[in-house]
PDB file of C-alpha atoms in Angstrom:
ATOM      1  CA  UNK A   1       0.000   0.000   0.000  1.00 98.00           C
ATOM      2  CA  UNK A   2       1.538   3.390  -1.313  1.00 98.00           C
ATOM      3  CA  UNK A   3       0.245   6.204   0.533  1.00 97.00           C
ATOM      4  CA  UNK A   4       1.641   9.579   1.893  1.00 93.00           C
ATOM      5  CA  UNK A   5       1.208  10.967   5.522  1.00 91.00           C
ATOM      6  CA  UNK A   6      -1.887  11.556   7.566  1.00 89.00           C
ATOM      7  CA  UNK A   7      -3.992   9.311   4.489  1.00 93.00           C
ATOM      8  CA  UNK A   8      -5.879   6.852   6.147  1.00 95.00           C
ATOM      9  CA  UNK A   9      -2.717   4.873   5.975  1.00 95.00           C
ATOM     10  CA  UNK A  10      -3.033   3.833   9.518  1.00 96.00           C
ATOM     11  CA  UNK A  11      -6.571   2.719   9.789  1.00 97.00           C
ATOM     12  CA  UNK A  12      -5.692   0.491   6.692  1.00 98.00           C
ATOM     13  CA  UNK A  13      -3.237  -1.092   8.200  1.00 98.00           C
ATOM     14  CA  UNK A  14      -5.106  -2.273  11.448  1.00 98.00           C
ATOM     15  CA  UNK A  15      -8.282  -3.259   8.877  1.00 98.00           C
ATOM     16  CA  UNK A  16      -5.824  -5.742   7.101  1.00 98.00           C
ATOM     17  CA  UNK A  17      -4.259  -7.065  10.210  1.00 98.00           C
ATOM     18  CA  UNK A  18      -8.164  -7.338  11.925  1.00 98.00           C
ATOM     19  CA  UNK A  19      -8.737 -10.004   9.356  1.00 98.00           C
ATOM     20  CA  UNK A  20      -6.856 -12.818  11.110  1.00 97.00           C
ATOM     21  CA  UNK A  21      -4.872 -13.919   8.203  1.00 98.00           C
ATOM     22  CA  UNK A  22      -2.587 -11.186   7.595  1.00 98.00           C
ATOM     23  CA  UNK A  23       0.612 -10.068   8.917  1.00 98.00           C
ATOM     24  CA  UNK A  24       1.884  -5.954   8.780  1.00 98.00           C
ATOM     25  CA  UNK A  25       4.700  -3.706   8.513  1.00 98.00           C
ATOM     26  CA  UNK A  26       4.417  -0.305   9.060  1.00 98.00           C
ATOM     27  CA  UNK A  27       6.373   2.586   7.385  1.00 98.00           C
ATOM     28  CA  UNK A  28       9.578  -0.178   6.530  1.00 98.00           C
ATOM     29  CA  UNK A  29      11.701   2.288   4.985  1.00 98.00           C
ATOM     30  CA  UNK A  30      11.468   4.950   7.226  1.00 98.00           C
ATOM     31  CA  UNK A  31      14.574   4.334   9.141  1.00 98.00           C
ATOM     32  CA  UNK A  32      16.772   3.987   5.929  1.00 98.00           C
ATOM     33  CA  UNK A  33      14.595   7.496   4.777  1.00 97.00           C
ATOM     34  CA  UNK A  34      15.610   9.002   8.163  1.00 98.00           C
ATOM     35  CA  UNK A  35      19.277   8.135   7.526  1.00 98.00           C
ATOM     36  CA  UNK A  36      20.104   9.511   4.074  1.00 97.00           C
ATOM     37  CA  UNK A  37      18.289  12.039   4.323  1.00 96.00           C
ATOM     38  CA  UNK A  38      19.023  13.473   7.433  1.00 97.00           C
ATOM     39  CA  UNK A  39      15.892  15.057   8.182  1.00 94.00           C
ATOM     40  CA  UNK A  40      14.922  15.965  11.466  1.00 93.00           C
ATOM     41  CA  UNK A  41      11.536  13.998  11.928  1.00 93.00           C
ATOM     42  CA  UNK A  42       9.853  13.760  15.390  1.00 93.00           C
ATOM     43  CA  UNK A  43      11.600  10.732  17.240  1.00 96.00           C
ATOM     44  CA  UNK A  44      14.103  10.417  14.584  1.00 97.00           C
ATOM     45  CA  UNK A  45      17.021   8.822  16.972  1.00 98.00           C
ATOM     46  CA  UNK A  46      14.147   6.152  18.398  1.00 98.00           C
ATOM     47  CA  UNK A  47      12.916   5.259  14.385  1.00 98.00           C
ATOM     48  CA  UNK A  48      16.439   4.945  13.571  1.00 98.00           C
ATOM     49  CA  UNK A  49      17.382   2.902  16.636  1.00 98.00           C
ATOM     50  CA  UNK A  50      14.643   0.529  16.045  1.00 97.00           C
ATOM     51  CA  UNK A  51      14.377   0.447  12.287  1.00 97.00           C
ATOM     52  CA  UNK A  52      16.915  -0.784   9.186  1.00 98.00           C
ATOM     53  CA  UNK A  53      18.779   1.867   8.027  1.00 98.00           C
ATOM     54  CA  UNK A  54      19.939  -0.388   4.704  1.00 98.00           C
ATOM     55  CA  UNK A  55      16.797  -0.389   2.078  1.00 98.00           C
ATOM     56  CA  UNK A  56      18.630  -3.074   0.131  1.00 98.00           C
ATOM     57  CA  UNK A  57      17.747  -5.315   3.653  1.00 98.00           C
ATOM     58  CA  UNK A  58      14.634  -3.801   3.898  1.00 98.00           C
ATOM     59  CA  UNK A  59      13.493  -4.974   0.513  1.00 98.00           C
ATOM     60  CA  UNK A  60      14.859  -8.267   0.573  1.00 98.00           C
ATOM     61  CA  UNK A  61      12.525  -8.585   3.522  1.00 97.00           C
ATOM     62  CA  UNK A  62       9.517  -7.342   1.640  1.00 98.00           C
ATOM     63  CA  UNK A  63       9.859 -10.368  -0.083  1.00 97.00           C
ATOM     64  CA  UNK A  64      10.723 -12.921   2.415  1.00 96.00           C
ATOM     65  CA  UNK A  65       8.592 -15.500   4.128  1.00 96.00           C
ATOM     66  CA  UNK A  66       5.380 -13.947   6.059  1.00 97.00           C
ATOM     67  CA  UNK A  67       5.843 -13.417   9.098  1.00 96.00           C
ATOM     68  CA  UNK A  68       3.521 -15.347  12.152  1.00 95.00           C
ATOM     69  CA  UNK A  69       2.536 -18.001   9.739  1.00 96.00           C
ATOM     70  CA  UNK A  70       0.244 -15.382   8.001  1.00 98.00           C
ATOM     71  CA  UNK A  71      -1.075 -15.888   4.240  1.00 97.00           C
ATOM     72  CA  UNK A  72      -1.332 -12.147   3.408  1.00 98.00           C
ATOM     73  CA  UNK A  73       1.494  -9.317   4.225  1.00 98.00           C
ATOM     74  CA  UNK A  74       0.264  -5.803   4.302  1.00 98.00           C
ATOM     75  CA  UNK A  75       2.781  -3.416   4.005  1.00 98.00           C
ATOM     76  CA  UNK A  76       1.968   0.215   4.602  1.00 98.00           C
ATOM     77  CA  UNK A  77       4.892   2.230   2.323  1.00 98.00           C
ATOM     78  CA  UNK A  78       5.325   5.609   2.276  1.00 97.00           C
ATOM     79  CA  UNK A  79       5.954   7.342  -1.066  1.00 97.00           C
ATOM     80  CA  UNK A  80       8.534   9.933   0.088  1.00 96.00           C
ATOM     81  CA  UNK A  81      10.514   7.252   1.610  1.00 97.00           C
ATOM     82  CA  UNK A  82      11.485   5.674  -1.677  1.00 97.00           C
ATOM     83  CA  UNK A  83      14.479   7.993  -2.327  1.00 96.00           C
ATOM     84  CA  UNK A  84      16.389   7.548  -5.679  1.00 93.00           C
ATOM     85  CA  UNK A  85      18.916   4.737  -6.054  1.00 93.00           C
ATOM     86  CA  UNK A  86      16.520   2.938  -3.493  1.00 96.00           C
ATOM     87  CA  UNK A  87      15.942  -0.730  -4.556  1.00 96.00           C
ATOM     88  CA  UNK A  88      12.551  -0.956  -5.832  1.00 94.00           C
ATOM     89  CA  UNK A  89      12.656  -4.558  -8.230  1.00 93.00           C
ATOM     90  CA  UNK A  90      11.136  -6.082  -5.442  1.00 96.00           C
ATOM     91  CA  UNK A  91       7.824  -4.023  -6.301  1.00 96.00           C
ATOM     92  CA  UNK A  92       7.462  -6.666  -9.174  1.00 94.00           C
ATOM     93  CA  UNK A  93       6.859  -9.375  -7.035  1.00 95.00           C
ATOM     94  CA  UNK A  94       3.913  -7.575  -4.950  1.00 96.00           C
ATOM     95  CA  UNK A  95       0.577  -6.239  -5.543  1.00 96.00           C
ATOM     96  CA  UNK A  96       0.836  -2.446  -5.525  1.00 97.00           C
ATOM     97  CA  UNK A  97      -1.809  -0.301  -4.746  1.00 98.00           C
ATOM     98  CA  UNK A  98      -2.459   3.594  -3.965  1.00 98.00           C
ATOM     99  CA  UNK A  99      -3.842   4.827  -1.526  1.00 98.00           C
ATOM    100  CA  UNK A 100      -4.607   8.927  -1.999  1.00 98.00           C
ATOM    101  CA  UNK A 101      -6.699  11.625  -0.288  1.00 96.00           C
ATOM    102  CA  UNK A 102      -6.978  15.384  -1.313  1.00 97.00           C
ATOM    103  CA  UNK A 103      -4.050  17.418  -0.724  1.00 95.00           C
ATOM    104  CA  UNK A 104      -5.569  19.928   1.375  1.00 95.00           C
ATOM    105  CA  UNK A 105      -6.892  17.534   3.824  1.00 95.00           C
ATOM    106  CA  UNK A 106      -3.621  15.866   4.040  1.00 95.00           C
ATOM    107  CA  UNK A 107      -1.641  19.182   4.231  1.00 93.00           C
ATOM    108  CA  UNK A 108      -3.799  20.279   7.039  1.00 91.00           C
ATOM    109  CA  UNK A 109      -3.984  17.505   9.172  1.00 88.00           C
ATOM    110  CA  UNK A 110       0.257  17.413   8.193  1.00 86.00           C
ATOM    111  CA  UNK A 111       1.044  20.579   9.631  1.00 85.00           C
ATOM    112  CA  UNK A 112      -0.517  19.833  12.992  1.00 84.00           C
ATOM    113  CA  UNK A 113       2.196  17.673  13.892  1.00 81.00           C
ATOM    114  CA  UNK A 114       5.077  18.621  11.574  1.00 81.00           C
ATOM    115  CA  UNK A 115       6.188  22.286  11.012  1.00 80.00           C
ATOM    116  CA  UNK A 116       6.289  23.898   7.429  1.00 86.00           C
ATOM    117  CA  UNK A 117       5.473  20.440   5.277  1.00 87.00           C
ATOM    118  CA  UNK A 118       6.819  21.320   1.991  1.00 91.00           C
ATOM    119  CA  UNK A 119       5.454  19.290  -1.042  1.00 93.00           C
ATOM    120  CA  UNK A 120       8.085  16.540  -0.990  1.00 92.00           C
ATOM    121  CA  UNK A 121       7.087  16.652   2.818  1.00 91.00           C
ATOM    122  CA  UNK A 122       3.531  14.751   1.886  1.00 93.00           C
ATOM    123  CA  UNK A 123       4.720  12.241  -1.341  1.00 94.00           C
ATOM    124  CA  UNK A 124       2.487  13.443  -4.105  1.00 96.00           C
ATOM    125  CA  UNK A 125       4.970  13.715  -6.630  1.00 97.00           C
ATOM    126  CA  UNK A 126       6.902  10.684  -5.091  1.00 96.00           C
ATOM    127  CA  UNK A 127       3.303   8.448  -5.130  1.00 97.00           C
ATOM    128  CA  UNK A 128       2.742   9.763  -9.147  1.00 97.00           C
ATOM    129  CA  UNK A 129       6.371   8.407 -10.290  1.00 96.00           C
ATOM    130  CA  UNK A 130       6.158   5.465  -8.435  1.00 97.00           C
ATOM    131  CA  UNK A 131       2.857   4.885 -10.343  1.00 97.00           C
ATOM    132  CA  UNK A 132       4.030   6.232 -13.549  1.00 96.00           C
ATOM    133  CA  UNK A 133       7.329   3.484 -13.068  1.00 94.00           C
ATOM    134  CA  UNK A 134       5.051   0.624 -12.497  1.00 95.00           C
ATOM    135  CA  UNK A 135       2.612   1.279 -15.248  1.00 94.00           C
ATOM    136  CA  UNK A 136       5.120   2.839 -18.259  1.00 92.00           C
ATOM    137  CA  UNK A 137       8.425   0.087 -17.272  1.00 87.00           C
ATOM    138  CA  UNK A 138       6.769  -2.588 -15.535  1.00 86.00           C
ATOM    139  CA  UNK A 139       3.308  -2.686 -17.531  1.00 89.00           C
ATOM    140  CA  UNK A 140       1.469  -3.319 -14.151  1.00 91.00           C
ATOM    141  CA  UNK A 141      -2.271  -1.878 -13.653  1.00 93.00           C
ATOM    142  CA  UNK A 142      -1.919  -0.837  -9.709  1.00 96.00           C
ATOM    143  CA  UNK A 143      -5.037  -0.301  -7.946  1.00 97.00           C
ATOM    144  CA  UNK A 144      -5.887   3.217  -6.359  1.00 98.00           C
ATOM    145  CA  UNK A 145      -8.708   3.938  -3.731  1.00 98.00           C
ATOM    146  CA  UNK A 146      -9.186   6.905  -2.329  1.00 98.00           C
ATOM    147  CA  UNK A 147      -9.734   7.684   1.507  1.00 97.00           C
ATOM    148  CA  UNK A 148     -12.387  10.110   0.941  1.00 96.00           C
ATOM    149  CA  UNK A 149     -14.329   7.092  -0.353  1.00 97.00           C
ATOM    150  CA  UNK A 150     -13.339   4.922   2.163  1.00 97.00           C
ATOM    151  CA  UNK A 151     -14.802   6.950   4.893  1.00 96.00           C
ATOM    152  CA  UNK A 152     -17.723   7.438   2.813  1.00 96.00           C
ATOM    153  CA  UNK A 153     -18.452   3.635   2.540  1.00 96.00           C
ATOM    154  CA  UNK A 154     -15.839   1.288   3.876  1.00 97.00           C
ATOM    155  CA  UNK A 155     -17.436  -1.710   4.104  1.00 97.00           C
ATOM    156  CA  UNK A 156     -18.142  -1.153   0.596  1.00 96.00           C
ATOM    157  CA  UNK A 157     -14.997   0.322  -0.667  1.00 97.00           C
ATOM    158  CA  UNK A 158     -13.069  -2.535   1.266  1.00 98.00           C
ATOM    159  CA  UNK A 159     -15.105  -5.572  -0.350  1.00 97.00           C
ATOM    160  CA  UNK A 160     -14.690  -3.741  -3.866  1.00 96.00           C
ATOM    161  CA  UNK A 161     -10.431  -3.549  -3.189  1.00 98.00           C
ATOM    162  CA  UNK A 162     -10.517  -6.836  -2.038  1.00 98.00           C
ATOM    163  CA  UNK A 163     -11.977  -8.228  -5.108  1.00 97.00           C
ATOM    164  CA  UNK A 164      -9.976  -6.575  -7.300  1.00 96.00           C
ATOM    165  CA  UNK A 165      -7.409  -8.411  -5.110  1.00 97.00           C
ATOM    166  CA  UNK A 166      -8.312 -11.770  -5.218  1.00 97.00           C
ATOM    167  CA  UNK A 167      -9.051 -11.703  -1.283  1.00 98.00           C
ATOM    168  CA  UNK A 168     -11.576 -12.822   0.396  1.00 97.00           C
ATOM    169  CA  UNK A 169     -14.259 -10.444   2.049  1.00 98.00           C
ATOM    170  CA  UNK A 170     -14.446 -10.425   5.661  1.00 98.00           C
ATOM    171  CA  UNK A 171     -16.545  -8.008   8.183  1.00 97.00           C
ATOM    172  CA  UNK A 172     -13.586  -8.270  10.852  1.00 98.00           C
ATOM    173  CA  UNK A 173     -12.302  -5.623   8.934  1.00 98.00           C
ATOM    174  CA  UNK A 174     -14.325  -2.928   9.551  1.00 98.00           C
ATOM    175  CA  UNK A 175     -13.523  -2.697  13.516  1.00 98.00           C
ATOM    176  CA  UNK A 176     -10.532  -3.023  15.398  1.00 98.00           C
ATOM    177  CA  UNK A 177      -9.525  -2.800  19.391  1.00 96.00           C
ATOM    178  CA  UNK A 178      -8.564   0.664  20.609  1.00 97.00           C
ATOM    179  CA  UNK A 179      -5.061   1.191  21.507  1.00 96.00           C
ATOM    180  CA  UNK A 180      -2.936   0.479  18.448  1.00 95.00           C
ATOM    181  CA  UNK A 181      -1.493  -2.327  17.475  1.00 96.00           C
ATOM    182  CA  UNK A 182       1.372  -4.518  18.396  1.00 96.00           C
ATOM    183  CA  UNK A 183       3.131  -3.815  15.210  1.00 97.00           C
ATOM    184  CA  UNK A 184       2.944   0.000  14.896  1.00 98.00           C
ATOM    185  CA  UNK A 185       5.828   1.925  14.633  1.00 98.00           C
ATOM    186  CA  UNK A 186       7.865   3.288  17.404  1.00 98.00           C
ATOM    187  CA  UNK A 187       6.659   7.113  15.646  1.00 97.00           C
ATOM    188  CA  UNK A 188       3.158   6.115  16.491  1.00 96.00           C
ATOM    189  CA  UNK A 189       3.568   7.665  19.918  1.00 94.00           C
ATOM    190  CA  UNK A 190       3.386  10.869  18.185  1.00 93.00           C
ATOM    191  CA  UNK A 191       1.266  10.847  15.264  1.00 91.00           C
ATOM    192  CA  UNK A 192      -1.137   7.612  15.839  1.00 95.00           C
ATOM    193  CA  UNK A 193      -3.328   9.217  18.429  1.00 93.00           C
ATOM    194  CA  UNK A 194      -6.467   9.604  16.889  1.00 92.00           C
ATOM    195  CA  UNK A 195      -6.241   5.896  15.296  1.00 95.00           C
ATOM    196  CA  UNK A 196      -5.378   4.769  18.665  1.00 97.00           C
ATOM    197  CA  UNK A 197      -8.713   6.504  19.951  1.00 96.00           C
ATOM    198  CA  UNK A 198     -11.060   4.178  17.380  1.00 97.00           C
ATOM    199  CA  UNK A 199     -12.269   1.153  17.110  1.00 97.00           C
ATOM    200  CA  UNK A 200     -12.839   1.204  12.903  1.00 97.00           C
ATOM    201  CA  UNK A 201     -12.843   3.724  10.226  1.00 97.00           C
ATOM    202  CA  UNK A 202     -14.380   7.499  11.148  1.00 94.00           C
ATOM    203  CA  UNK A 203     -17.180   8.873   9.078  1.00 95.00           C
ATOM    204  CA  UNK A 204     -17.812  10.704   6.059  1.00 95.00           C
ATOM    205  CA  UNK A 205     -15.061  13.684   5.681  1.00 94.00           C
ATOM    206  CA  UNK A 206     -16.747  17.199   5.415  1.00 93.00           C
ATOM    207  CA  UNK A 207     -15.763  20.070   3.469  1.00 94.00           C
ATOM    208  CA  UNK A 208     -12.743  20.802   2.341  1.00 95.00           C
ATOM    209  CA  UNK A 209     -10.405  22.701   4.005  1.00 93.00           C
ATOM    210  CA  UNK A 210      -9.351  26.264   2.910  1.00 92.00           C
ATOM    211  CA  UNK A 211      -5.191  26.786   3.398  1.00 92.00           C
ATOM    212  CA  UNK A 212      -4.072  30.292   2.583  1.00 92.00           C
ATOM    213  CA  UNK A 213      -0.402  31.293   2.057  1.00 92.00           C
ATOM    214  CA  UNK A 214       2.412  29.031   1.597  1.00 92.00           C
ATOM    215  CA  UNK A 215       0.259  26.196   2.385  1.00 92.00           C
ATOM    216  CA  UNK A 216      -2.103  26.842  -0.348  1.00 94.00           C
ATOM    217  CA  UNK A 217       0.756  27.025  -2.575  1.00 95.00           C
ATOM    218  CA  UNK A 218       1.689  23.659  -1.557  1.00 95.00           C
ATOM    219  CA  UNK A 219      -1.517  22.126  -2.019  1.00 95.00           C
ATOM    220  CA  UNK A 220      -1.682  23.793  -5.638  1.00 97.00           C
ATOM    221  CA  UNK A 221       1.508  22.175  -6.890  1.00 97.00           C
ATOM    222  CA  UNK A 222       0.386  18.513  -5.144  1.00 97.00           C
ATOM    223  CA  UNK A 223      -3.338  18.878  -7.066  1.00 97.00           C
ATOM    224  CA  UNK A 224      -2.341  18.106 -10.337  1.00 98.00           C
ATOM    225  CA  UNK A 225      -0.679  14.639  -9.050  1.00 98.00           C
ATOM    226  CA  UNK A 226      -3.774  13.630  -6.835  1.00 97.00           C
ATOM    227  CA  UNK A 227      -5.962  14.377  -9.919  1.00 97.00           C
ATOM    228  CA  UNK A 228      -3.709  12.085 -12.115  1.00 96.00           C
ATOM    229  CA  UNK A 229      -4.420   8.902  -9.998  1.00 97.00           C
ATOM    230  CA  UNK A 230      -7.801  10.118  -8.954  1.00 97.00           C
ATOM    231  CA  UNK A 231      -9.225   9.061 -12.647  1.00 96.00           C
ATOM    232  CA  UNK A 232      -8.021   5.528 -11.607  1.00 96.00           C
ATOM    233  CA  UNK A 233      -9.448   5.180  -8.777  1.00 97.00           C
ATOM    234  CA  UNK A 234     -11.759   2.089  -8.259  1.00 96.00           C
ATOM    235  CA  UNK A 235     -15.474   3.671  -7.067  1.00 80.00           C
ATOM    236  CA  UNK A 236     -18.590   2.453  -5.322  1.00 58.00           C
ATOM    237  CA  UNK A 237     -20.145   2.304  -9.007  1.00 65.00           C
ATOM    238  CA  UNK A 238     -17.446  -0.002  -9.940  1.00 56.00           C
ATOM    239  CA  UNK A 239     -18.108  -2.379  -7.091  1.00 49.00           C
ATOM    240  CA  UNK A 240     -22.049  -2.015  -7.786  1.00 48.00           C
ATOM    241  CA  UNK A 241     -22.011  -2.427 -11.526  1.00 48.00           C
ATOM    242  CA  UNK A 242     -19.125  -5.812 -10.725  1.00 49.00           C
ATOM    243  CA  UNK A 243     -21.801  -7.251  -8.513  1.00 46.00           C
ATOM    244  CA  UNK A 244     -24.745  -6.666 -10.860  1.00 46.00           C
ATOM    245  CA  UNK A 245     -22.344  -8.680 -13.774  1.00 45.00           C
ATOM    246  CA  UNK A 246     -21.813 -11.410 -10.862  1.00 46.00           C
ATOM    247  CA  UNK A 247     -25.498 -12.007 -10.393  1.00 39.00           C
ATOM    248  CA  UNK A 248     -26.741 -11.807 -13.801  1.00 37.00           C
ATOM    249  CA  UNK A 249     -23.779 -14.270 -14.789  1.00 39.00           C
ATOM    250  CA  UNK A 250     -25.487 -16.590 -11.824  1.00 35.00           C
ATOM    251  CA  UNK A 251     -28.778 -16.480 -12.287  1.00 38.00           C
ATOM    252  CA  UNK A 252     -27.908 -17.392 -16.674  1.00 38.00           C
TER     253      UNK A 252
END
């Protein structure tokens, strides 16, 4: 799952690992981010304490055996952490899918825990190459759903990813304990504290925000990427009109 920050990201990850048969991983790269970049995150000593700082180990384990005897591995990846000359032939050997949500809700739930986000700050550009490099070199068709419609329907928006996945649908996904999970992040301390509050997805978003200034700026140069992968997005209409075809092709 290819996301940015403060998308849902979270809340997908405990829905997968709710199912029973599916191990996660959150944020993998974010220590070996953290390290060439040098950027001064919140709890950046503790990530890279915990974390692998070498991506080529990191990816080698994206592709090794499940862990807990799982069938499924959900791996929440965030765009901005795939830096150039970061291995990414291992993304052949997954299913890849994209998760996006409007840049101003993103940018202004972002700057509530991190100061001056710049656009490379929230992955847009980063999440529309790694799309573009799947699709134009690799001739893959990734999925994309958008958290707007998730939190306008999940169970529906859920059973339509997970047929386009091959998986099997199962309500345990729509709830979760509160408190977080055993395999968050060491950073979730800081930023998971709403997630940690629920027990399953929150409802239908409002408005859209209005950003002035620099941050309206931001959110202008991010649009045009969000827009690109928003016409790909898989819909409630396309999970409607796939379950009409499945009961006219049963009832022939």
């Amino acid at each position: 799952m290819w996301s940015g920050p403060r998308n849902l990201s979270t809340a997908m990850m405990y829905a997968f690992a709710a199912r029973g048969d599916c191990a996660v991983w959150d944020e993998p790269f974010y220590a070996a981010y953290l390290s060439q970049t040098g950027l001064e995150h919140p709890m950046r000593e503790d990530i890279l304490a915990a974390g692998e700082v070498d991506p080529v180990a990191v990816a080698k384990r994206c592709l090794s055996t499940i862990p807990q005897a799982q069938s499924l591995f959900y791996q929440k990846h965030m765009c901005q952490h795939m830096l150039s000359g970061m291995p990414r032939d291992w993304m052949r050997e997954v299913q890849n899918v994209f998760l996006i949500r409007h840049p101003a809700r993103v940018l202004a739930s972002f700057a509530q825990k991190y100061e001056e986000p710049t656009l490379a700050d929230i992955g847009f550009a980063q999440q529309a190459a790694l799309f573009d490099e799947l699709t134009v070199e690799l001739g893959q068709s990734p999925l994309v759903i958008d958290s707007y419609d998730i939190r306008q329907n999940p169970r529906q928006m859920l059973q339509r990813l997970c047929t386009a996945l091959g998986l099997s649908w199962t309500d345990r996904m729509l709830s979760w304990p509160a408190g977080g999970h055993p395999d968050d992040g060491v950073w979730a301390v800081h930023w998971y504290s709403a997630v940690h509050r629920s027990t399953g997805f929150a409802g239908p978003e409002g408005p859209l925000p209005v950003l002035t200034g620099r941050y309206a700026e931001v959110v202008e140069k991010a649009l045009p990427y969000y827009q690109r992968l928003k016409a790909f997005s898989l819909s409630a209409d396309d999970f409607a009109s796939q379950s009409d075809a499945d009961a006219a092709r049963s009832a022939e």
